[in-house]
Coordinates of C-alpha atoms and ligand atoms in Angstrom, one line a residue:
M234 CA 6.8 17.4 28.0
R235 CA 8.9 16.0 30.7
T236 CA 11.2 13.3 29.2
G237 CA 12.4 10.2 30.9
I238 CA 14.0 6.9 30.3
A239 CA 14.3 3.7 32.4
T240 CA 17.9 2.6 33.1
V241 CA 17.0 -0.9 31.8
C242 CA 16.9 0.5 28.2
L243 CA 20.7 1.0 28.2
S244 CA 23.9 -0.9 28.4
G245 CA 26.6 -0.3 31.0
T246 CA 26.8 0.4 34.7
L247 CA 24.3 2.7 36.5
K248 CA 26.9 5.5 36.4
E249 CA 27.5 5.1 32.7
K250 CA 23.7 5.0 32.0
M251 CA 23.0 8.1 34.1
Q252 CA 25.8 10.1 32.4
A253 CA 24.6 9.1 28.9
C254 CA 21.0 10.1 29.9
A255 CA 22.2 13.5 31.0
I256 CA 24.3 14.0 27.8
A257 CA 21.3 13.0 25.7
G258 CA 19.3 15.7 27.5
F259 CA 16.7 13.7 29.4
D260 CA 14.8 15.4 32.3
G261 CA 14.6 12.4 34.4
I262 CA 15.2 8.6 34.7
E263 CA 13.5 5.5 36.1
I264 CA 15.9 3.5 38.3
F265 CA 15.5 -0.1 37.5
E266 CA 16.1 -2.0 40.7
Q267 CA 18.6 -4.5 39.3
D268 CA 20.8 -1.5 38.2
L269 CA 20.9 -0.2 41.8
V270 CA 21.4 -3.7 43.4
T271 CA 24.4 -4.4 41.3
S272 CA 25.9 -0.9 41.6
P273 CA 28.8 -0.1 44.0
L274 CA 27.2 3.3 44.4
S275 CA 25.3 3.9 47.6
P276 CA 21.7 5.3 47.4
E277 CA 23.1 8.6 48.6
D278 CA 25.8 8.6 45.9
V279 CA 23.2 8.0 43.3
R280 CA 21.1 10.8 44.6
A281 CA 24.0 13.2 44.6
M282 CA 25.1 12.1 41.1
A283 CA 21.6 12.6 39.7
A284 CA 21.5 16.1 41.2
D285 CA 24.9 17.0 39.7
L286 CA 23.8 15.7 36.3
G287 CA 20.5 17.6 36.5
L288 CA 18.5 14.4 36.3
G289 CA 15.3 13.8 38.1
L290 CA 14.9 10.4 39.8
D291 CA 11.3 10.0 38.6
L292 CA 10.4 6.3 39.2
Y293 CA 11.7 3.4 41.2
Q294 CA 10.8 0.1 39.6
P295 CA 9.6 -2.7 39.6
F296 CA 7.7 -3.9 42.7
R297 CA 6.1 -7.2 41.8
D298 CA 3.4 -9.6 42.9
F299 CA 1.7 -7.6 45.6
D300 CA -2.0 -7.9 45.2
G301 CA -4.7 -10.6 45.3
V302 CA -2.8 -12.7 47.8
T303 CA -3.5 -14.5 51.1
A304 CA -3.5 -12.5 54.4
E305 CA -0.2 -14.2 55.3
L306 CA 1.5 -13.2 52.1
L307 CA 0.1 -9.7 52.3
K308 CA 2.0 -9.2 55.6
A309 CA 5.2 -10.2 54.0
N310 CA 4.5 -8.0 50.9
L311 CA 3.9 -5.0 53.1
R312 CA 7.1 -5.6 54.9
R313 CA 9.0 -5.9 51.6
A314 CA 7.3 -2.7 50.4
E315 CA 8.3 -0.7 53.5
A316 CA 11.9 -1.6 53.0
K317 CA 11.7 -0.2 49.5
F318 CA 10.0 3.0 50.7
K319 CA 12.8 3.5 53.1
L320 CA 15.4 2.9 50.4
M321 CA 13.5 5.5 48.2
S322 CA 13.8 8.1 50.9
R323 CA 17.6 7.6 50.8
L324 CA 17.5 8.0 47.0
G325 CA 15.2 11.1 47.3
M326 CA 12.6 9.4 45.2
D327 CA 8.8 9.6 45.7
T328 CA 7.2 7.3 43.1
I329 CA 7.3 3.5 42.8
L330 CA 5.9 1.3 40.1
V331 CA 3.8 -1.7 41.4
C332 CA 2.9 -4.2 38.7
S333 CA -0.2 -6.3 38.7
N334 CA 0.5 -9.7 40.2
V335 CA 1.6 -12.4 37.8
A336 CA 2.9 -15.1 40.1
T337 CA 1.5 -15.2 43.6
A338 CA -2.1 -14.0 43.2
T339 CA -4.5 -16.7 44.4
I340 CA -7.7 -14.7 44.9
D341 CA -9.5 -13.0 42.0
D342 CA -11.6 -10.5 43.8
D343 CA -11.6 -6.8 43.2
E344 CA -12.8 -5.9 46.7
L345 CA -9.9 -7.8 48.2
R346 CA -7.4 -6.3 45.8
A347 CA -8.7 -2.8 46.5
S348 CA -8.4 -3.4 50.3
Q349 CA -4.8 -4.7 49.9
L350 CA -3.9 -1.8 47.6
A351 CA -5.5 0.6 50.2
Q352 CA -3.2 -0.8 52.9
L353 CA -0.2 -0.3 50.5
A354 CA -1.2 3.3 49.8
A355 CA -1.6 4.1 53.5
L356 CA 1.8 2.7 54.2
A357 CA 3.3 4.6 51.3
G358 CA 1.6 7.8 52.6
E359 CA 3.5 7.4 55.9
H360 CA 6.8 7.4 53.9
G361 CA 5.8 10.2 51.5
V362 CA 5.7 7.7 48.6
K363 CA 3.3 7.5 45.7
V364 CA 2.4 4.1 44.3
A365 CA 1.8 3.9 40.5
Y366 CA -0.1 0.6 39.8
E367 CA 0.4 -0.9 36.4
A368 CA -1.6 -3.6 34.6
L369 CA 0.9 -6.0 33.0
A370 CA -0.4 -7.4 29.7
W371 CA 0.2 -10.9 31.2
G372 CA -1.0 -10.1 34.7
K373 CA -2.8 -13.1 36.3
H374 CA -6.1 -11.3 37.1
V375 CA -5.4 -7.7 36.2
N376 CA -4.1 -7.3 32.7
D377 CA -6.2 -4.4 31.4
Y378 CA -5.3 -0.7 32.1
E379 CA -9.0 0.2 32.7
H380 CA -9.2 -2.6 35.3
A381 CA -6.1 -1.1 37.1
H382 CA -7.7 2.3 36.9
R383 CA -11.0 1.1 38.4
L384 CA -9.1 -0.4 41.3
V385 CA -7.3 2.9 41.9
E386 CA -10.7 4.7 41.8
M387 CA -12.2 2.2 44.3
V388 CA -9.3 2.8 46.7
D389 CA -9.4 6.5 46.2
H390 CA -6.3 7.3 48.2
P391 CA -4.0 10.3 47.3
N392 CA -1.0 7.9 47.4
L393 CA -2.3 5.5 44.8
G394 CA -2.5 6.2 41.1
T395 CA -2.0 4.3 37.9
C396 CA 0.9 3.9 35.5
L397 CA 0.0 3.7 31.8
D398 CA 2.4 1.7 29.7
S399 CA 1.8 1.9 26.0
F400 CA 3.3 -1.6 25.5
H401 CA 0.9 -3.3 27.9
I402 CA -2.0 -1.5 26.4
L403 CA -1.3 -1.6 22.7
S404 CA 0.1 -5.2 22.7
R405 CA -3.4 -6.3 23.8
D406 CA -5.1 -4.0 21.3
W407 CA -7.0 -2.3 24.1
D408 CA -8.9 0.9 22.9
T409 CA -6.9 3.9 24.2
A410 CA -9.8 6.4 23.9
P411 CA -11.1 5.8 27.5
I412 CA -7.8 7.3 28.9
E413 CA -9.2 10.7 28.1
D414 CA -11.9 10.3 30.8
F415 CA -9.4 9.4 33.5
N416 CA -8.9 11.8 36.3
A417 CA -5.4 13.2 35.6
D418 CA -4.6 13.3 39.3
K419 CA -4.8 9.5 39.3
I420 CA -2.3 9.0 36.5
F421 CA 1.0 8.9 38.3
F422 CA 3.3 7.9 35.5
V423 CA 3.3 7.2 31.7
Q424 CA 5.7 4.8 30.0
V425 CA 6.1 4.6 26.3
A426 CA 7.5 1.8 24.1
D427 CA 6.9 0.9 20.5
A428 CA 7.1 -2.6 19.0
P429 CA 7.0 -4.4 15.7
K430 CA 3.7 -6.4 15.2
L431 CA 4.7 -10.0 16.0
S432 CA 2.7 -13.1 16.8
M433 CA 4.3 -14.5 19.9
D434 CA 3.6 -14.7 23.6
V435 CA 3.3 -11.2 25.0
L436 CA 5.9 -11.7 27.7
S437 CA 8.7 -12.6 25.3
W438 CA 7.6 -9.9 22.9
S439 CA 7.8 -7.4 25.7
R440 CA 11.1 -8.5 27.2
H441 CA 13.1 -8.7 23.9
Y442 CA 11.4 -6.8 21.1
R443 CA 10.3 -3.4 22.5
V444 CA 11.8 -0.5 20.5
F445 CA 11.8 3.2 20.8
P446 CA 8.8 5.2 19.5
G447 CA 8.9 5.4 15.7
E448 CA 10.8 2.2 15.4
G449 CA 7.8 -0.1 15.6
Q450 CA 4.2 -0.2 14.5
F451 CA 2.2 0.9 17.5
E452 CA -0.1 4.0 17.2
L453 CA 1.8 6.0 19.9
A454 CA 0.9 9.5 18.8
K455 CA -2.8 8.6 19.3
F456 CA -2.0 7.0 22.7
M457 CA -0.1 10.1 23.8
G458 CA -2.9 12.3 22.4
H459 CA -5.4 10.7 24.7
V460 CA -3.0 11.0 27.7
V461 CA -2.5 14.7 27.0
R462 CA -6.3 15.2 26.7
A463 CA -6.8 13.6 30.1
G464 CA -4.7 16.5 31.5
Y465 CA -1.7 14.5 32.5
T466 CA 1.5 16.6 33.0
G467 CA 4.0 14.1 34.5
P468 CA 7.0 12.4 32.9
V469 CA 6.7 10.5 29.6
S470 CA 9.3 7.9 30.0
L471 CA 10.8 5.3 27.7
E472 CA 10.7 1.7 29.0
V473 CA 12.2 -0.4 26.3
F474 CA 13.5 -3.9 26.9
N475 CA 15.5 -4.8 23.8
D476 CA 18.3 -7.3 23.3
V477 CA 20.2 -5.1 20.8
F478 CA 20.0 -1.8 22.7
R479 CA 21.2 -3.5 25.9
Q480 CA 24.5 -4.4 24.2
S481 CA 25.0 -1.2 22.0
D482 CA 27.0 1.9 22.8
V483 CA 25.2 3.5 25.7
E484 CA 25.6 7.2 24.7
R485 CA 24.5 6.5 21.2
T486 CA 21.4 4.5 22.3
A487 CA 20.5 7.3 24.7
V488 CA 20.6 9.8 21.9
D489 CA 18.5 7.5 19.7
A490 CA 16.0 7.2 22.6
M491 CA 15.9 11.0 23.0
R492 CA 15.3 11.4 19.3
S493 CA 12.3 9.1 19.6
L494 CA 10.7 11.2 22.3
I495 CA 11.3 14.5 20.5
W496 CA 9.7 13.0 17.5
L497 CA 6.8 11.5 19.5
E498 CA 6.1 14.8 21.1
E499 CA 5.8 16.5 17.7
Q500 CA 3.6 13.6 16.4
S501 CA 1.4 13.8 19.4
A502 CA 0.9 17.6 18.9
K503 CA 0.0 16.9 15.2
W504 CA -2.4 14.1 16.2
L505 CA -4.1 16.4 18.7
E506 CA -4.4 19.1 16.1
S507 CA -5.7 16.9 13.4
T508 CA -8.4 15.3 15.6
S509 CA -9.5 18.4 17.5
A510 CA -13.0 19.7 16.9
E511 CA -11.7 23.0 15.8
A512 CA -9.6 21.4 13.1
A513 CA -12.7 19.6 11.9
A514 CA -14.6 22.9 11.8
G515 CA -11.8 24.5 9.6
S516 CA -10.2 27.0 12.0
V517 CA -6.6 26.6 12.9
P518 CA -6.0 27.3 16.6
A519 CA -2.9 26.3 18.5
S520 CA -5.1 23.6 20.1
R521 CA -2.2 22.1 22.1
R522 CA -2.2 25.2 24.3
R523 CA -5.6 24.1 25.7
Y524 CA -3.9 21.2 27.5
P525 CA -1.8 21.4 30.6
M526 CA 1.0 19.5 29.0
E527 CA 3.1 21.7 26.7
L528 CA 4.1 19.9 23.6
A529 CA 7.1 21.2 21.7
T530 CA 7.1 21.1 17.9
L531 CA 9.9 20.9 15.3
P532 CA 10.7 22.7 12.1
K533 CA 8.3 21.4 9.5
V534 CA 9.1 18.6 7.3
S535 CA 7.9 17.5 3.9
E536 CA 8.8 14.4 2.0
P537 CA 11.9 14.8 -0.3
A538 CA 10.9 15.3 -3.9
G539 CA 13.6 13.0 -5.2
F540 CA 17.2 12.0 -5.1
N541 CA 19.6 14.8 -6.0
F542 CA 22.7 12.6 -6.4
A543 CA 24.4 9.5 -5.1
E544 CA 28.1 9.6 -4.2
V545 CA 30.5 6.7 -4.3
K546 CA 33.9 7.1 -2.5
A547 CA 36.7 5.3 -4.2
D548 CA 40.5 5.3 -4.2
D549 CA 40.9 3.3 -7.4
T550 CA 38.2 4.8 -9.7
A551 CA 39.1 3.0 -12.9
R552 CA 36.7 0.1 -12.4
L553 CA 33.8 2.4 -11.4
E554 CA 34.3 4.7 -14.4
K555 CA 34.3 1.7 -16.7
L556 CA 31.1 0.4 -15.2
L557 CA 29.3 3.7 -15.4
G558 CA 30.4 4.2 -18.9
Q559 CA 29.2 0.8 -19.9
L560 CA 25.8 1.4 -18.3
G561 CA 25.5 4.5 -20.5
F562 CA 26.5 7.3 -18.1
G563 CA 28.2 10.3 -19.5
F564 CA 31.3 11.8 -17.8
E565 CA 30.4 15.5 -17.1
G566 CA 33.9 16.4 -15.9
R567 CA 35.9 16.9 -12.7
H568 CA 35.1 19.4 -10.0
R569 CA 37.1 22.6 -10.4
T570 CA 38.6 22.5 -6.9
K571 CA 38.2 18.9 -5.7
D572 CA 39.1 15.4 -6.6
V573 CA 35.5 14.6 -7.5
Q574 CA 33.9 13.5 -10.8
L575 CA 30.4 13.8 -12.0
W576 CA 28.7 11.2 -14.1
T577 CA 25.1 11.5 -15.3
M578 CA 22.4 9.7 -17.2
G579 CA 19.3 11.7 -17.7
Q580 CA 18.6 13.1 -14.2
A581 CA 20.5 10.4 -12.4
R582 CA 23.7 11.9 -11.0
V583 CA 26.6 9.9 -9.6
I584 CA 29.5 11.5 -8.0
I585 CA 32.8 9.7 -7.7
N586 CA 34.7 11.1 -4.7
E587 CA 38.4 10.4 -4.6
Q588 CA 39.0 12.7 -1.6
A589 CA 40.1 11.0 1.6
A590 CA 39.4 7.7 0.0
S591 CA 42.9 6.3 0.3
H592 CA 43.0 2.5 0.6
S593 CA 39.2 2.2 0.6
E594 CA 37.3 0.0 -1.8
P595 CA 34.5 1.8 -3.7
A596 CA 31.5 2.3 -1.3
I597 CA 28.4 4.4 -1.2
A598 CA 29.4 7.4 0.9
A599 CA 26.6 10.0 0.5
L600 CA 23.1 10.6 -0.8
G601 CA 21.6 14.0 -1.8
F602 CA 17.8 14.5 -1.4
D603 CA 15.8 17.3 -3.0
V604 CA 13.9 19.1 -0.3
D605 CA 11.7 22.3 -0.2
S606 CA 14.1 24.1 2.1
P607 CA 17.5 22.7 3.0
V608 CA 17.8 25.1 5.9
I609 CA 14.5 24.1 7.5
A610 CA 15.2 20.4 6.9
S611 CA 18.7 20.7 8.4
A612 CA 17.3 22.6 11.4
R613 CA 14.8 19.8 11.9
A614 CA 17.4 17.1 11.7
Q615 CA 19.7 18.9 14.1
Q616 CA 16.9 19.3 16.6
L617 CA 16.4 15.6 16.3
K618 CA 20.0 15.2 17.3
A619 CA 21.4 14.2 13.9
P620 CA 25.2 14.7 13.7
V621 CA 26.2 17.4 11.3
V622 CA 28.5 16.7 8.4
Q623 CA 31.2 19.2 7.8
R624 CA 32.4 19.7 4.3
R625 CA 35.0 22.2 3.1
V626 CA 33.8 24.4 0.3
Q627 CA 35.3 27.2 -1.6
A628 CA 33.8 30.7 -1.4
D629 CA 31.6 30.5 -4.5
E630 CA 30.5 26.9 -4.2
E631 CA 27.1 25.6 -3.3
V632 CA 27.0 24.9 0.5
F633 CA 25.3 21.6 1.3
Q634 CA 23.4 21.0 4.5
G635 CA 24.6 17.6 5.6
I636 CA 23.7 15.2 8.3
C637 CA 25.1 11.8 9.2
A638 CA 22.9 8.7 9.0
P639 CA 23.3 6.0 11.7
D640 CA 25.3 3.8 9.2
S641 CA 27.6 6.8 8.6
T642 CA 26.2 7.5 5.1
E643 CA 26.3 11.3 4.7
I644 CA 22.8 12.7 3.8
F645 CA 22.8 16.0 2.0
L646 CA 19.7 18.2 1.9
C647 CA 19.6 19.9 -1.5
Q648 CA 17.5 22.6 -3.0
G649 CA 15.1 20.8 -5.3
S650 CA 14.1 22.4 -8.6
P651 CA 10.8 21.8 -10.5
D652 CA 12.7 20.6 -13.6
G653 CA 14.9 18.2 -11.6
T654 CA 18.2 20.0 -12.4
A655 CA 20.8 20.7 -9.8
A656 CA 22.5 24.1 -9.5
W657 CA 25.8 22.7 -8.3
T658 CA 26.6 20.9 -11.5
H659 CA 28.1 24.0 -13.0
E660 CA 31.0 23.6 -10.6
F661 CA 32.1 20.7 -12.8
G662 CA 34.1 21.2 -16.0
E663 CA 32.8 20.6 -19.5
G664 CA 32.3 16.9 -20.1
L665 CA 35.0 15.3 -22.1
E666 CA 32.8 12.7 -23.7
H667 CA 29.0 12.4 -23.7
P668 CA 27.6 9.3 -25.3
G669 CA 24.1 10.8 -24.9
S670 CA 22.2 7.5 -24.7
G671 CA 18.9 9.5 -24.7
N672 CA 17.8 7.6 -21.6
R673 CA 15.5 9.5 -19.3
A674 CA 17.0 7.9 -16.2
V675 CA 16.5 8.8 -12.6
I676 CA 17.8 7.2 -9.4
D677 CA 15.0 4.7 -8.6
H678 CA 16.2 3.4 -5.2
V679 CA 19.3 3.0 -3.1
N680 CA 19.9 -0.1 -1.0
L681 CA 22.0 0.5 2.1
A682 CA 23.3 -2.3 4.4
Q683 CA 22.8 -1.5 8.1
P684 CA 25.0 -2.6 10.9
W685 CA 22.8 -4.9 13.1
Q686 CA 23.1 -2.6 16.2
H687 CA 21.9 0.5 14.3
F688 CA 19.0 -0.9 12.3
D689 CA 16.1 0.3 14.4
E690 CA 17.9 3.6 14.9
A691 CA 18.1 4.0 11.1
V692 CA 14.3 3.5 10.7
L693 CA 13.6 6.2 13.2
F694 CA 16.3 8.5 11.7
Y695 CA 14.8 8.4 8.2
T696 CA 11.2 8.6 9.6
S697 CA 11.8 11.6 11.8
A698 CA 14.3 13.6 9.9
L699 CA 13.2 13.0 6.3
A700 CA 9.6 11.9 6.6
L701 CA 10.2 8.6 4.9
E702 CA 7.5 6.1 5.6
P703 CA 8.6 2.6 6.8
Q704 CA 6.9 -0.2 4.9
P705 CA 6.2 -3.6 6.4
F706 CA 9.6 -5.4 6.5
A707 CA 10.4 -8.5 4.6
E708 CA 12.9 -11.3 5.1
V709 CA 14.9 -12.4 2.1
P710 CA 16.6 -15.8 2.0
S711 CA 20.3 -15.7 1.1
P712 CA 23.0 -18.5 1.2
S713 CA 24.4 -17.0 4.4
G714 CA 21.2 -16.4 6.2
L715 CA 18.0 -14.4 6.2
V716 CA 18.4 -10.8 5.2
R717 CA 15.9 -8.5 6.9
S718 CA 14.8 -5.8 4.4
Q719 CA 13.0 -2.6 5.3
V720 CA 11.8 -0.2 2.7
M721 CA 11.6 3.5 3.6
Q722 CA 9.9 5.6 1.0
T723 CA 7.9 8.7 0.1
T724 CA 4.2 8.4 -0.6
D725 CA 4.7 8.9 -4.3
G726 CA 7.7 6.6 -4.5
A727 CA 10.1 9.3 -5.7
V728 CA 12.5 8.4 -2.9
R729 CA 12.9 4.8 -2.0
L730 CA 15.5 3.6 0.4
V731 CA 15.9 -0.1 1.1
L732 CA 17.6 -0.8 4.5
N733 CA 19.1 -4.3 4.6
L734 CA 20.2 -6.0 7.8
A735 CA 22.6 -8.6 6.6
P736 CA 23.1 -11.8 8.5
A737 CA 25.8 -11.7 11.1
Q738 CA 28.0 -14.3 9.4
Q739 CA 28.3 -12.2 6.3
A740 CA 29.1 -9.1 8.3
S741 CA 31.9 -10.6 10.3
A742 CA 33.5 -12.3 7.4
Q743 CA 33.8 -9.0 5.5
Q744 CA 34.4 -6.7 8.5
A745 CA 37.8 -8.3 8.6
Q746 CA 38.6 -6.6 5.3
S747 CA 36.9 -3.2 5.7
A748 CA 36.0 -1.6 9.0
R749 CA 33.2 0.5 7.6
K750 CA 30.9 -0.7 4.8
S751 CA 30.9 -4.3 5.4
Y752 CA 28.4 -5.6 2.9
Q753 CA 27.3 -5.0 -0.6
E754 CA 25.1 -2.0 -1.4
H755 CA 23.6 -0.8 -4.6
I756 CA 22.2 2.2 -6.5
A757 CA 19.3 1.4 -8.9
F758 CA 18.5 3.6 -11.9
A759 CA 15.1 3.6 -13.6
V760 CA 15.1 3.8 -17.4
D761 CA 12.2 3.8 -20.0
D762 CA 13.5 0.8 -22.0
L763 CA 15.4 -1.7 -20.1
V764 CA 15.9 -4.1 -22.9
A765 CA 17.5 -1.4 -25.1
T766 CA 19.6 -0.2 -22.1
A767 CA 20.8 -3.8 -21.5
R768 CA 21.7 -4.4 -25.2
S769 CA 23.7 -1.2 -25.4
A770 CA 25.4 -2.0 -22.1
R771 CA 26.3 -5.5 -23.4
D772 CA 27.7 -4.0 -26.6
R773 CA 29.9 -1.8 -24.4
G774 CA 31.2 -4.9 -22.7
L775 CA 29.3 -4.7 -19.4
E776 CA 29.7 -7.6 -17.1
F777 CA 26.2 -8.6 -16.0
L778 CA 25.4 -10.6 -12.9
Q779 CA 24.9 -14.0 -14.5
I780 CA 21.4 -15.4 -13.8
P781 CA 21.1 -19.2 -13.6
A782 CA 19.0 -21.0 -16.3
N783 CA 16.8 -22.5 -13.6
Y784 CA 15.5 -19.1 -12.8
Y785 CA 14.1 -18.7 -16.3
E786 CA 12.4 -22.1 -16.2
D787 CA 10.7 -21.1 -12.9
L788 CA 9.8 -17.7 -14.3
D789 CA 8.1 -19.4 -17.3
A790 CA 6.2 -21.7 -15.0
R791 CA 5.0 -18.8 -12.9
F792 CA 4.1 -16.3 -15.5
D793 CA 3.6 -18.2 -18.8
L794 CA 5.7 -15.6 -20.7
E795 CA 5.7 -15.1 -24.4
P796 CA 8.6 -17.3 -25.7
G797 CA 10.4 -14.5 -27.5
F798 CA 10.2 -12.3 -24.5
L799 CA 11.5 -15.0 -22.2
A800 CA 14.4 -15.7 -24.6
T801 CA 15.3 -12.0 -24.5
L802 CA 15.2 -12.0 -20.7
K803 CA 17.5 -15.0 -20.6
E804 CA 19.8 -13.7 -23.3
L805 CA 20.4 -10.4 -21.4
N806 CA 20.4 -11.8 -17.8
L807 CA 17.3 -9.7 -17.1
L808 CA 15.1 -10.5 -14.1
Y809 CA 11.3 -10.1 -14.2
D810 CA 8.4 -9.7 -11.8
R811 CA 4.7 -8.9 -12.2
D812 CA 1.9 -8.1 -9.8
A813 CA -1.6 -6.7 -10.0
D814 CA -0.2 -3.2 -10.5
G815 CA 2.3 -3.8 -13.3
E816 CA 5.6 -5.3 -14.4
F817 CA 9.2 -4.9 -13.3
L818 CA 12.3 -5.7 -15.4
H819 CA 15.8 -5.3 -13.9
F820 CA 19.4 -6.4 -14.1
Y821 CA 22.5 -6.1 -11.9
T822 CA 26.1 -5.4 -12.6
A823 CA 29.1 -7.1 -11.1
T824 CA 30.3 -5.7 -7.7
V825 CA 33.1 -3.2 -7.4
G826 CA 34.4 -2.8 -3.8
S827 CA 31.1 -3.0 -1.9
V828 CA 29.0 -1.4 -4.6
F829 CA 27.0 -2.7 -7.6
F830 CA 24.4 -1.1 -9.8
E831 CA 21.0 -2.1 -10.8
M832 CA 19.0 -0.9 -13.8
V833 CA 15.2 -1.2 -13.6
E834 CA 12.1 -0.5 -15.7
R835 CA 8.8 -0.1 -14.0
R836 CA 5.8 -0.8 -16.2
G837 CA 2.3 0.4 -15.1
N838 CA 2.2 1.1 -11.4
Y839 CA 4.5 -1.6 -10.2
G840 CA 5.7 -0.4 -6.8
G841 CA 8.0 -3.1 -5.5
Y842 CA 11.6 -4.1 -6.0
G843 CA 11.4 -7.5 -7.5
A844 CA 11.5 -9.1 -4.1
P845 CA 10.9 -12.7 -5.5
N846 CA 14.2 -12.2 -7.4
A847 CA 16.3 -11.0 -4.5
P848 CA 17.2 -14.6 -3.3
V849 CA 18.6 -15.3 -6.8
R850 CA 20.7 -12.1 -6.7
H851 CA 22.0 -13.0 -3.2
A852 CA 22.9 -16.5 -4.3
V853 CA 24.8 -15.4 -7.4
Q854 CA 26.7 -12.8 -5.5
Y855 CA 27.5 -15.2 -2.7
D856 CA 28.9 -17.6 -5.3
H857 CA 31.1 -14.8 -6.8
L858 CA 32.4 -13.8 -3.4
H859 CA 33.3 -17.3 -2.5
R860 CA 34.9 -18.1 -5.8
N861 CA 37.1 -15.0 -5.8
Ligands
LIG901 MG1 6.0 -0.7 32.3
LIG902 MG1 17.3 -3.2 -5.8

């Protein structure tokens, strides 16, 4: 698959954008006119630089408001087009994007449009240029890709084809299956963008909220599958207008973009295989080889089976040790060669890492996931351009395959075992004390705060590298603003990550104190009997997050709870939720550094996180923060 990206996706100057695209490994780029017009580089300079960087200049865009106009306007439009064709010759480019008319079309007549497009194609032919005609979702008369294709077929000129843009097609919910019947020679260009499902006008949705494939909710593998079946072999190019990407680090965004195409390529191959007739018949051919476009695949991925451990980095570990002890964790000992402690409760393992943690407040630093094969999982992540984490190990110690998540949390891919034990724990000395609470605890979920500029990148990272499935996002009210909350989880719920995008105000206030982890994050442990766990923790002197009395009145009004149970919840500062699938009990500890802990009990098949209680938690924590 030939990969491409429009310069409009990225921040910086044209030169910076082109360099970032080359570093990220793109085959080609689309030059967005504005980037050229504002550049000090001459067209010849751009051409030479692209050649040096090994970048194809695949599409010049956009040329707007051409068709369906009066004879007088047509003359002016052809003159305008010829100027661009001449410019393209200086750039060494041969394909231009022409969008369906949104502003100046006054005549809604396909015969007239076809004759005007035929004149444009003839002129383009004289300059060796190919015109890719695209139906904008908000085009005045042409807003449907099949309509644009019909016009191209009517004109039937070798210099006129169509551009298929997934946003314009999927935002309108057009069926993508008819693409398969298109003549591949008439598809000149393919642009891909994903987007969250939003209800708003399509123009604003398109200009501000497009995201890279895998970061939104469009069925892009299916779209691409139809394109591949049509026989298309040209560039597959990202065209993503997004307010955040346009102000983020250019090289990083280019890598995120490349990751999305590598992932989409694999997903498209999988979609083709799963929908091919042969697959239905039970044979397993390499069906993608039957299509002219070669689709690369990746090392296979399966969902992680569970959390292997969570690691908190801390300089002053006393408060953390106290908190874990009060919760019922046992100290298993120190690592024999490193300044690292291991604490466990059942199969929940927490590592306190004192190495290189000087002057840093306790913060979640790493997560271990149980996978089938750490080597395959690591190879996959690296092919998806995840940065590798280097950790020093002694000769006889377990070597972890580690990658770095977008928020800089280190992700370790660990060998899972059927009984949930971890081989590396023998590297820790005999435990000095072991309260043995008898709790069959596991890590239930981990809640990570995401910097605003890396939120979408994080969704794609966990989707593509770890096969976590994004759930529909929620917005949770807090005193400092709405917190966008995105759950990423495995099908069976054994791994649940909650990515929170904190309000900007909260971020900036705390960023002053700590450059890295700027908001509160937590690790939640599931136990069998939360009430008993809470009572023991209280007896050990645990400081609970104090829940206001108003909460319990509201809870009673909503659920009509048995009075004794309600009194217990109130007495122990427990929160409660219930839905059709089951019940959820949980409590929170006070915060140490940027970390706090949560204990949960899931009854029945409750699959959520107590979302109705999240605003209460945010409000109480806000109160604490501002009192201290
Ligand atoms: Mg487009
Ligand atoms: Mg939670």
